[in-house]
Short mmCIF file of C-alpha atoms and ligand atoms in Angstrom, two decimals:
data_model
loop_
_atom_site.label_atom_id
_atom_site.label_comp_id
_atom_site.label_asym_id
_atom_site.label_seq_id
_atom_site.Cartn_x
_atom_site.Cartn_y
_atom_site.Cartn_z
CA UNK X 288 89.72 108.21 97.64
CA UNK X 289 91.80 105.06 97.22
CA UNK X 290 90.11 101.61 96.20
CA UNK X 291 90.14 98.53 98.99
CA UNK X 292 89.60 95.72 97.59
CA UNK X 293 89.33 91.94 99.76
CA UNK X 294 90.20 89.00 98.25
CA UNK X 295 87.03 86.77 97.68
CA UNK X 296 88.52 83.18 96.48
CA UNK X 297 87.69 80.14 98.36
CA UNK X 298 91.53 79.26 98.32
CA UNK X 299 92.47 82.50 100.16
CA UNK X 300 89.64 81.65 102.31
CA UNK X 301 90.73 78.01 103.07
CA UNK X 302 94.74 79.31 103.61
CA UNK X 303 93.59 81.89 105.77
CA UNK X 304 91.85 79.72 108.11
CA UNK X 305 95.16 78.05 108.37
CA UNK X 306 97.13 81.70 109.56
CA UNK X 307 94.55 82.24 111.81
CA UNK X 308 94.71 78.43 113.44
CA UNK X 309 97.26 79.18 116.79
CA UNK X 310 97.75 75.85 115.99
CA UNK X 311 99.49 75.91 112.77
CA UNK X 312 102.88 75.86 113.61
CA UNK X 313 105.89 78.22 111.98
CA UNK X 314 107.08 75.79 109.16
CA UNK X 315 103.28 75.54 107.77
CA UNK X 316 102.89 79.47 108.72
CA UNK X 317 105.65 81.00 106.51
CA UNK X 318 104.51 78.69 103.50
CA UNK X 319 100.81 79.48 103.86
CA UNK X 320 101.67 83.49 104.08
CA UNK X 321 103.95 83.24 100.70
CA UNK X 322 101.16 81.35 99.36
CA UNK X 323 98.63 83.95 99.70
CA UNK X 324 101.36 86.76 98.42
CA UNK X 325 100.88 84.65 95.52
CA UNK X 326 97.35 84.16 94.81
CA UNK X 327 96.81 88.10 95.79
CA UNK X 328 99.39 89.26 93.69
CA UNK X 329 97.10 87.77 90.52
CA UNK X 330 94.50 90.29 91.54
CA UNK X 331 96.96 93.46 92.72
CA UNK X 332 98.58 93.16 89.09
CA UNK X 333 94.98 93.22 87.20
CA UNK X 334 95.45 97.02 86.43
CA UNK X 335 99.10 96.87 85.70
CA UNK X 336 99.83 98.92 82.46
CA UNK X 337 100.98 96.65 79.58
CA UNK X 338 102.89 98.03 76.29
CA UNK X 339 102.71 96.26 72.68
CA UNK X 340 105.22 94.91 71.07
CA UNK X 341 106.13 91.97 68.67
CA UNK X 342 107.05 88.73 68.91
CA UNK X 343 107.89 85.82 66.24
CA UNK X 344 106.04 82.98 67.29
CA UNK X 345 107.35 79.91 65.69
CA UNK X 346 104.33 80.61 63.09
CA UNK X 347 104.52 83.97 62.13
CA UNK X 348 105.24 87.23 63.52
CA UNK X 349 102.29 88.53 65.83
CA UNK X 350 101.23 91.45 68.54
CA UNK X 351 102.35 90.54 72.30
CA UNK X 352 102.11 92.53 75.65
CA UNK X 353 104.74 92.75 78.08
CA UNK X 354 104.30 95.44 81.72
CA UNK X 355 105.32 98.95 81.24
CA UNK X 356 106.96 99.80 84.28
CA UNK X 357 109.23 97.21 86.13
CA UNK X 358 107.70 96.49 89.66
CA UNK X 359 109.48 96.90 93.02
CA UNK X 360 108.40 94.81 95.94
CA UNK X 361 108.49 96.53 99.57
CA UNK X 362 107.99 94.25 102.27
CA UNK X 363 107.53 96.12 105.69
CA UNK X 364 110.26 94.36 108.00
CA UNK X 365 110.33 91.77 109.44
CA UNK X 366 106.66 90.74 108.75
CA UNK X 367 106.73 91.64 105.31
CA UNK X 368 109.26 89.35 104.16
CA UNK X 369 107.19 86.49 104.92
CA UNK X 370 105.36 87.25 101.82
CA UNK X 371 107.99 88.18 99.37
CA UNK X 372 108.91 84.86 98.20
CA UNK X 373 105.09 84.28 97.15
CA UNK X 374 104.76 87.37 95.11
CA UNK X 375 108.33 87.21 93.55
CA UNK X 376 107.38 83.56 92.24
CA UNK X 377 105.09 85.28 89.92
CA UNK X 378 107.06 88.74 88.81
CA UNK X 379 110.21 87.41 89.02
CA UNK X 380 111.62 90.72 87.03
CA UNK X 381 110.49 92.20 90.18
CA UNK X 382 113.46 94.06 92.52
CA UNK X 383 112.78 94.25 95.94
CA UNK X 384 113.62 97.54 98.60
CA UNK X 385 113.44 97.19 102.04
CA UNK X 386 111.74 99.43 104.77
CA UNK X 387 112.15 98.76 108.49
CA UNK X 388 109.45 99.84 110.69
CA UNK X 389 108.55 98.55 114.29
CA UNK X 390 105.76 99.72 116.10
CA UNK X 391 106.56 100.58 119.95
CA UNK X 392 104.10 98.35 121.81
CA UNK X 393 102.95 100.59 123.93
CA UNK X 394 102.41 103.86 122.17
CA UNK X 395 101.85 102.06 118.95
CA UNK X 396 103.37 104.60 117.40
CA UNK X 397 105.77 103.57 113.56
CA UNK X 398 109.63 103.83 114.43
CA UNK X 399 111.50 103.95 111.25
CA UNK X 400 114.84 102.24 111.14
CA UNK X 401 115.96 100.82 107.80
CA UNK X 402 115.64 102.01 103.89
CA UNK X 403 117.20 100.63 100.80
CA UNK X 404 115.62 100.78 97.74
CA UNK X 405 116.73 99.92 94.05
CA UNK X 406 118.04 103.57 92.41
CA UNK X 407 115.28 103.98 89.60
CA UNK X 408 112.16 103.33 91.91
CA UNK X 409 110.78 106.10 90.79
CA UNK X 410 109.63 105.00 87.35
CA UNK X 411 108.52 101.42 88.95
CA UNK X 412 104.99 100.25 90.22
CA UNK X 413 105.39 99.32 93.60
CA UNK X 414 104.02 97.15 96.24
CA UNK X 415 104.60 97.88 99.78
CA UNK X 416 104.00 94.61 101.77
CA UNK X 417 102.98 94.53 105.42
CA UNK X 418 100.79 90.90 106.58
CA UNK X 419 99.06 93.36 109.33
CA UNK X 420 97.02 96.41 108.51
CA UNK X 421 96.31 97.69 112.08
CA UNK X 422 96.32 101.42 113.43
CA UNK X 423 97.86 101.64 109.70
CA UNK X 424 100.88 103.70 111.21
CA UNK X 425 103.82 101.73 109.97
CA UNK X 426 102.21 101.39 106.28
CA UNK X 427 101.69 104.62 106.08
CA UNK X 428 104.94 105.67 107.43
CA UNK X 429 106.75 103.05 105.00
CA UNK X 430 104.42 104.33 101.81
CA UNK X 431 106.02 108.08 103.05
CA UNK X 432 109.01 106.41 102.88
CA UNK X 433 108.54 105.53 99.26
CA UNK X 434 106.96 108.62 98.30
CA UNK X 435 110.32 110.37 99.26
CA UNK X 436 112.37 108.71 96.48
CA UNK X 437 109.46 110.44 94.11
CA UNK X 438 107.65 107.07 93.63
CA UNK X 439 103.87 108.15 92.54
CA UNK X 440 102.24 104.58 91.69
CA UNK X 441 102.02 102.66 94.40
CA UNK X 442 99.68 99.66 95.91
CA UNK X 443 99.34 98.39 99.61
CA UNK X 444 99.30 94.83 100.26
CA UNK X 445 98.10 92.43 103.13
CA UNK X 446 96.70 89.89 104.71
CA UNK X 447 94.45 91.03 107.10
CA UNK X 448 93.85 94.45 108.02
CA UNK X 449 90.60 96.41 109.87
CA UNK X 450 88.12 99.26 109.53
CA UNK X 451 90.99 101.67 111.92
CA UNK X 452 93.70 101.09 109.54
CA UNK X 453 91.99 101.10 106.12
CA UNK X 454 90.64 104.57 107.50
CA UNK X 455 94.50 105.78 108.05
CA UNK X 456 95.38 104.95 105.05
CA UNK X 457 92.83 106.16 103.05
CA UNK X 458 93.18 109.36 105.33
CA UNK X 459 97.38 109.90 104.73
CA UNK X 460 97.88 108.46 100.67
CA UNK X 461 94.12 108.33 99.14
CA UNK X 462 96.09 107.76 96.22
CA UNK X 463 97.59 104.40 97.58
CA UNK X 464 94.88 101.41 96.42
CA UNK X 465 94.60 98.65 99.70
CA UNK X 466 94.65 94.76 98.26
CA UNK X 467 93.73 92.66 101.21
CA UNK X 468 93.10 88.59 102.21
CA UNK X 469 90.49 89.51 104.37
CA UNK X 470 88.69 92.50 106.46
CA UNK X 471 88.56 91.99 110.36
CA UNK X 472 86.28 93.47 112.93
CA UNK X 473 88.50 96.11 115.14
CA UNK X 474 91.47 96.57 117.06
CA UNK X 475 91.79 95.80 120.54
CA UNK X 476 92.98 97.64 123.10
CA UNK X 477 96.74 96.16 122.76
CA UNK X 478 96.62 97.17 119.11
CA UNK X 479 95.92 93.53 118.00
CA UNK X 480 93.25 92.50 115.21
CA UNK X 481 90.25 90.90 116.04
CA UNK X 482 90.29 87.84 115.08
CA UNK X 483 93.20 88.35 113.48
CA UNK X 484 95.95 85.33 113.29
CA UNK X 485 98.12 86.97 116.35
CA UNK X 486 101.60 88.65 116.01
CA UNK X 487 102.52 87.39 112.34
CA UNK X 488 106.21 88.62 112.88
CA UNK X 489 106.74 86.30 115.63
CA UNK X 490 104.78 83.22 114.07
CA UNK X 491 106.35 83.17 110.93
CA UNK X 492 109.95 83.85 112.63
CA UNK X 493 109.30 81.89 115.97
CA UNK X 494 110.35 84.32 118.05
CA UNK X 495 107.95 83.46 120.68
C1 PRP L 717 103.60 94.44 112.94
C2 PRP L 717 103.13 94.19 111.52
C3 PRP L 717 103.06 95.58 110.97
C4 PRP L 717 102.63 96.39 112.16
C5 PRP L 717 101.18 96.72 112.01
O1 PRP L 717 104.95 94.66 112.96
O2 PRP L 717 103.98 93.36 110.79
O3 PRP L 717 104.30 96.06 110.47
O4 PRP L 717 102.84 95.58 113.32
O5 PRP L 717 100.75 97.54 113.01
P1 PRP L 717 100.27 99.03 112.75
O6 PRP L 717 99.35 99.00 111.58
O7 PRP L 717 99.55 99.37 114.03
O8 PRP L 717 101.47 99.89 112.54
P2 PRP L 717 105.83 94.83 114.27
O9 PRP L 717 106.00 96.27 114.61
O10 PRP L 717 105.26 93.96 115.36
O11 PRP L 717 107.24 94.35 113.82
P3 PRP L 717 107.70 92.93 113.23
O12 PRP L 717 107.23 92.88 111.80
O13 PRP L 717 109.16 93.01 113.36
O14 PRP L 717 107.10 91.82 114.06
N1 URA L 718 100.76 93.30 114.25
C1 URA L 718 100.52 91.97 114.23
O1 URA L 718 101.42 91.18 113.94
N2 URA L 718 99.29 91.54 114.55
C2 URA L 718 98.27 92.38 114.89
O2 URA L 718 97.15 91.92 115.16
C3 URA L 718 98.54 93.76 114.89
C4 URA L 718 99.80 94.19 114.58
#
């Protein structure tokens, strides 16, 4: 069974209570969001592999350790993106794919509609990066998505998710670890999180 782990850090707290303010308008929105891709992406990368090698400091010459696999950022689109920038700013080596998934918004069901993907992905670690964990569908359909291009380590990352989605997950890749800002209380009947901070696609891209 896969490991969930939520964020405990009072400045993922504190940012958070921003997202979730229906006050915070989009400008302070889409900065907040890349800002907690950052901070989580400390903890997602704790387990990353590293390989020794040497290095000649100005001193001497002495042991170093650089990652073993390059890493490939997935966002989810559109939500995903909003959280790109954040975690780029700290593996910059990264390369970044692209999945498009839209839930219909009545049936809730995933509807794929985009993939591109840098060619060696398979060797990479990657992240697939979706703000909302909610009936889990269009994470789990864009980590199937991955697995198709023979991709075997891979990481789930967002903001908020909820008991029904975690339980998807963990129930379709139990191989696929969950890295969250925070766990809500359920899903309403509309599909939305409770609390939750709304319909992050449309806040961060003001589409409504
Ligand atoms: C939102 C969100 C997730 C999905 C989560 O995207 O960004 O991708 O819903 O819901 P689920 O867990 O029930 O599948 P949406 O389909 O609204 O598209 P958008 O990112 O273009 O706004
Ligand atoms: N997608 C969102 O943007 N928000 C939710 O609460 C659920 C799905």
């Amino acid at each position: 069974m896969s490991k969930v782990v939520v964020l405990d850090h009072p400045l993922i707290d504190h940012k958070m209570a921003k997202l979730r303010d229906k006050h915070t308008g989009t400008k302070e929105f889409r900065e907040t969001v890349s800002e907690v891709g950052m901070l989580i992406t400390y903890e997602i990368s704790r387990d990353f592999e590293t390989v020794e090698k040497e290095v000649e400091t100005p001193i001497q010459i002495t042991k170093a350790y650089e990652l073993k696999k390059p890493v490939v950022i997935v966002p989810i689109l559109r939500a995903g993106l909003g959280m790109v920038e954040g975690i780029h700013n700290i593996i910059p080596t990264a390369r970044i794919g692209h999945v498009g998934v839209y839930r219909d918004e009545e049936t809730l069901e995933p509807h794929e509609y985009f993939a591109k993907f840098p060619i060696d992905i398979k060797d990479a670690a990657v992240l697939v990066v979706d703000p909302m964990l909610a009936t889990g569908g269009s994470a789990s359909a864009a980590i199937t998505m991955v697995k198709k291009r023979g991709v075997t380590d891979i990481r789930f990352v967002g903001l908020v998710g909820c008991p029904e989605g975690v339980k998807r997950l963990q129930e379709d890749h139990p191989d696929v670890d969950i890295f969250l800002a925070a766990m809500d209380e359920y899903l309403n009947e509309k599909g939305y999180i409770v609390p939750g901070l709304g319909d992050c696609g449309d806040r961060l891209f003001g589409t409504k």
